[in-house]
Short mmCIF file of C-alpha atoms in Angstrom, two decimals:
data_model
loop_
_atom_site.label_atom_id
_atom_site.label_comp_id
_atom_site.label_asym_id
_atom_site.label_seq_id
_atom_site.Cartn_x
_atom_site.Cartn_y
_atom_site.Cartn_z
CA MET A 1 0.00 0.00 0.00
CA PRO A 2 1.58 3.35 -1.03
CA THR A 3 2.50 5.78 1.71
CA SER A 4 0.57 9.04 1.77
CA PRO A 5 2.78 11.96 0.81
CA PRO A 6 3.48 14.54 3.54
CA VAL A 7 1.45 17.75 3.43
CA VAL A 8 3.02 21.15 4.06
CA PRO A 9 1.90 24.80 3.85
CA LEU A 10 2.69 26.27 0.44
CA PRO A 11 5.98 28.21 0.71
CA ARG A 12 5.70 31.67 -0.81
CA ASP A 13 8.66 30.98 -3.09
CA ARG A 14 6.74 28.05 -4.63
CA ARG A 15 3.65 30.01 -5.59
CA ALA A 16 4.47 30.01 -9.31
CA ALA A 17 5.09 26.25 -9.30
CA ALA A 18 1.81 25.67 -7.48
CA ALA A 19 -0.12 27.89 -9.91
CA ALA A 20 1.37 25.89 -12.79
CA VAL A 21 0.20 22.64 -11.17
CA LEU A 22 -3.32 24.03 -10.74
CA ALA A 23 -3.34 25.22 -14.35
CA ALA A 24 -2.34 21.77 -15.59
CA ALA A 25 -4.90 20.09 -13.33
CA PHE A 26 -7.77 22.33 -14.46
CA ARG A 27 -6.83 22.80 -18.12
CA ASP A 28 -9.67 20.55 -19.30
CA ASP A 29 -12.07 21.28 -16.45
CA PRO A 30 -15.56 21.95 -17.84
CA MET A 31 -15.79 25.40 -16.26
CA MET A 32 -12.40 26.47 -17.63
CA VAL A 33 -13.29 25.14 -21.09
CA HIS A 34 -16.66 26.87 -20.89
CA LEU A 35 -15.12 30.23 -20.01
CA VAL A 36 -12.07 30.02 -22.30
CA PRO A 37 -12.85 27.63 -25.18
CA ASP A 38 -9.59 28.20 -27.05
CA PRO A 39 -7.05 25.65 -25.70
CA GLU A 40 -3.95 27.78 -26.33
CA ARG A 41 -5.46 30.86 -24.73
CA ARG A 42 -6.57 28.73 -21.79
CA ARG A 43 -3.04 27.36 -21.40
CA ARG A 44 -1.62 30.89 -21.27
CA ARG A 45 -4.21 32.40 -18.95
CA LEU A 46 -4.93 29.70 -16.38
CA PRO A 47 -1.75 30.10 -14.30
CA GLY A 48 -2.66 33.74 -13.68
CA VAL A 49 -6.35 33.07 -13.00
CA LEU A 50 -5.82 30.12 -10.67
CA GLY A 51 -2.76 31.74 -9.15
CA SER A 52 -4.93 34.68 -8.09
CA ILE A 53 -7.36 32.30 -6.33
CA GLN A 54 -4.37 30.69 -4.68
CA ASP A 55 -3.14 34.11 -3.54
CA CYS A 56 -6.57 34.94 -2.14
CA CYS A 57 -6.47 31.76 -0.07
CA LEU A 58 -2.91 32.49 1.07
CA ARG A 59 -4.11 35.87 2.31
CA TYR A 60 -7.43 34.87 3.88
CA GLY A 61 -7.13 31.13 4.39
CA GLU A 62 -4.49 28.53 3.70
CA VAL A 63 -2.91 26.65 0.83
CA SER A 64 -1.35 23.23 1.28
CA THR A 65 0.85 21.16 -0.98
CA THR A 66 3.40 18.37 -0.90
CA PRO A 67 7.15 18.98 -0.66
CA GLU A 68 7.60 18.53 -4.42
CA VAL A 69 4.35 20.43 -5.22
CA GLY A 70 2.60 17.34 -6.54
CA GLY A 71 -0.78 18.88 -5.82
CA VAL A 72 -2.39 21.97 -4.30
CA ALA A 73 -5.39 22.53 -2.02
CA CYS A 74 -6.75 26.06 -1.54
CA TRP A 75 -8.97 26.55 1.51
CA LEU A 76 -11.03 29.31 3.09
CA PRO A 77 -11.74 28.69 6.79
CA PRO A 78 -14.89 29.35 8.81
CA GLY A 79 -15.60 33.07 8.97
CA GLU A 80 -13.55 33.82 5.84
CA THR A 81 -15.58 32.15 3.10
CA GLU A 82 -17.08 35.29 1.55
CA VAL A 83 -15.04 36.75 -1.29
CA GLY A 84 -16.16 40.29 -2.08
CA ALA A 85 -14.93 42.89 -4.55
CA LEU A 86 -12.18 44.18 -2.26
CA ARG A 87 -10.67 40.73 -1.79
CA MET A 88 -10.86 40.11 -5.52
CA LEU A 89 -8.96 43.32 -6.16
CA ARG A 90 -6.33 42.64 -3.51
CA SER A 91 -5.62 39.13 -4.75
CA GLY A 92 -5.59 40.07 -8.45
CA MET A 93 -8.66 37.97 -9.25
CA ALA A 94 -10.59 40.88 -10.73
CA LEU A 95 -7.74 41.78 -13.09
CA GLN A 96 -7.14 38.18 -14.13
CA THR A 97 -10.83 37.67 -14.88
CA LEU A 98 -10.92 40.84 -17.01
CA ARG A 99 -7.95 39.54 -18.99
CA LEU A 100 -10.04 36.54 -20.02
CA GLY A 101 -12.38 38.81 -21.99
CA ALA A 102 -15.99 39.96 -21.83
CA ARG A 103 -17.48 36.53 -22.51
CA ALA A 104 -15.58 34.98 -19.63
CA VAL A 105 -16.45 37.87 -17.30
CA ARG A 106 -20.16 37.37 -17.99
CA GLY A 107 -19.91 33.62 -17.68
CA THR A 108 -17.93 33.81 -14.45
CA ALA A 109 -20.47 36.16 -12.91
CA ALA A 110 -23.38 33.88 -13.85
CA VAL A 111 -21.80 30.61 -12.76
CA VAL A 112 -20.11 31.84 -9.58
CA GLY A 113 -23.24 33.73 -8.56
CA ALA A 114 -25.37 30.60 -8.92
CA MET A 115 -22.83 28.49 -7.04
CA GLU A 116 -22.70 30.98 -4.18
CA ARG A 117 -26.48 31.06 -3.87
CA GLU A 118 -26.55 27.27 -3.62
CA ARG A 119 -23.78 27.24 -1.02
CA HIS A 120 -25.63 29.77 1.14
CA ARG A 121 -28.76 27.64 0.85
CA ALA A 122 -26.98 24.38 1.68
CA VAL A 123 -24.80 25.51 4.57
CA THR A 124 -25.87 28.49 6.67
CA GLY A 125 -23.36 28.36 9.52
CA PRO A 126 -19.56 28.42 9.77
CA HIS A 127 -17.86 26.03 7.38
CA TRP A 128 -14.65 25.32 5.53
CA TYR A 129 -14.72 25.97 1.77
CA LEU A 130 -12.44 23.96 -0.50
CA TRP A 131 -12.00 26.37 -3.38
CA LEU A 132 -9.49 24.39 -5.43
CA LEU A 133 -7.96 20.93 -5.23
CA GLY A 134 -5.67 20.00 -8.09
CA THR A 135 -3.09 17.28 -8.63
CA ASP A 136 -0.24 17.34 -11.10
CA PRO A 137 -1.46 15.13 -13.98
CA GLY A 138 1.67 12.99 -13.58
CA ARG A 139 0.85 12.33 -9.91
CA ARG A 140 -2.78 11.30 -10.23
CA ARG A 141 -3.97 8.11 -8.53
CA GLN A 142 -1.01 8.24 -6.13
CA GLY A 143 -2.93 9.47 -3.08
CA VAL A 144 -1.95 13.12 -3.40
CA GLY A 145 -5.51 14.46 -3.43
CA ALA A 146 -6.55 12.36 -0.46
CA ALA A 147 -3.47 13.43 1.47
CA LEU A 148 -4.19 17.11 0.81
CA LEU A 149 -7.75 16.72 2.08
CA ALA A 150 -6.94 14.84 5.26
CA PRO A 151 -5.51 17.55 7.58
CA VAL A 152 -8.36 20.04 7.16
CA LEU A 153 -11.01 17.32 7.29
CA ALA A 154 -9.54 16.17 10.60
CA ARG A 155 -9.61 19.72 11.96
CA ALA A 156 -13.17 20.21 10.74
CA ASP A 157 -14.24 17.00 12.48
CA ALA A 158 -12.54 18.03 15.71
CA ALA A 159 -14.36 21.38 15.64
CA GLY A 160 -17.69 19.95 14.47
CA THR A 161 -17.58 22.03 11.29
CA PRO A 162 -18.90 21.04 7.85
CA VAL A 163 -16.85 21.33 4.66
CA TYR A 164 -18.23 22.46 1.30
CA LEU A 165 -16.97 22.42 -2.28
CA ASP A 166 -18.20 22.80 -5.86
CA THR A 167 -17.33 20.62 -8.83
CA HIS A 168 -18.21 20.56 -12.52
CA LEU A 169 -16.98 17.02 -13.15
CA GLN A 170 -19.34 14.14 -12.49
CA ARG A 171 -16.45 11.72 -12.07
CA ASN A 172 -15.27 13.75 -9.06
CA LEU A 173 -18.39 12.75 -7.12
CA ALA A 174 -17.07 9.24 -6.41
CA PHE A 175 -13.69 10.54 -5.20
CA TYR A 176 -15.26 13.02 -2.80
CA ALA A 177 -17.86 10.48 -1.64
CA ARG A 178 -14.99 8.34 -0.32
CA HIS A 179 -14.09 11.27 1.93
CA GLY A 180 -17.60 11.84 3.25
CA PHE A 181 -18.93 14.44 0.79
CA GLY A 182 -22.41 14.12 -0.65
CA PRO A 183 -24.22 16.20 -3.29
CA VAL A 184 -26.63 18.78 -1.89
CA SER A 185 -27.30 20.59 -5.16
CA LYS A 186 -27.12 20.04 -8.89
CA GLN A 187 -27.83 22.80 -11.34
CA GLN A 188 -27.15 23.87 -14.90
CA VAL A 189 -26.03 27.44 -15.38
CA ASP A 190 -25.19 28.96 -18.75
CA GLY A 191 -25.02 25.42 -20.14
CA LEU A 192 -22.59 24.23 -17.45
CA ARG A 193 -23.41 21.53 -14.86
CA CYS A 194 -22.49 22.31 -11.27
CA TRP A 195 -22.65 20.12 -8.17
CA GLY A 196 -22.42 21.41 -4.61
CA LEU A 197 -20.97 18.85 -2.19
CA LEU A 198 -21.23 18.99 1.60
CA ARG A 199 -19.36 16.95 4.19
CA PRO A 200 -20.94 16.95 7.65
CA PRO A 201 -18.47 16.64 10.51
CA ARG A 202 -17.71 13.10 11.64
CA GLY A 203 -17.56 11.98 15.24
#
């Protein structure tokens, strides 16, 4: 049985490497394809877009990785899960979204707005929000994703706090189900399917 890789906080000098891993992990994600259909443009823009989400979580939450940056998990903790205009400006998210073009700006507003409404409906109290979890394509099926989940899930259980995430890939449902997440919403927004997954605290 393979040993789970160690999990460490993302060092600030590895931010670019982590953003590159997230970009590779999400290059063919349905939401990214929906917002930026051109593959070459998506390849160029995703490190900046996902890097800005990573920076937002570094500022207001936490980002974990493995020593060789085999995967990245971006978290917002209880009390810090709302991302308003000021946070988007400070982290560079607003600028990166504008660089994607008008179509992507409209699509992002529609999809993210719908996802946020479903999250507020599904979980009304303090919760952890898993914004991004991505594994280097060369490290998939090696336990990296599970290892990155484990520390925060343990803390959430100890505090009696639920954990929430969104996904646009149906095949992700089975992976997250193994870690206690279940679907609490399914919707189609602007032609894109979205699932909201909630993990009640264990113990």
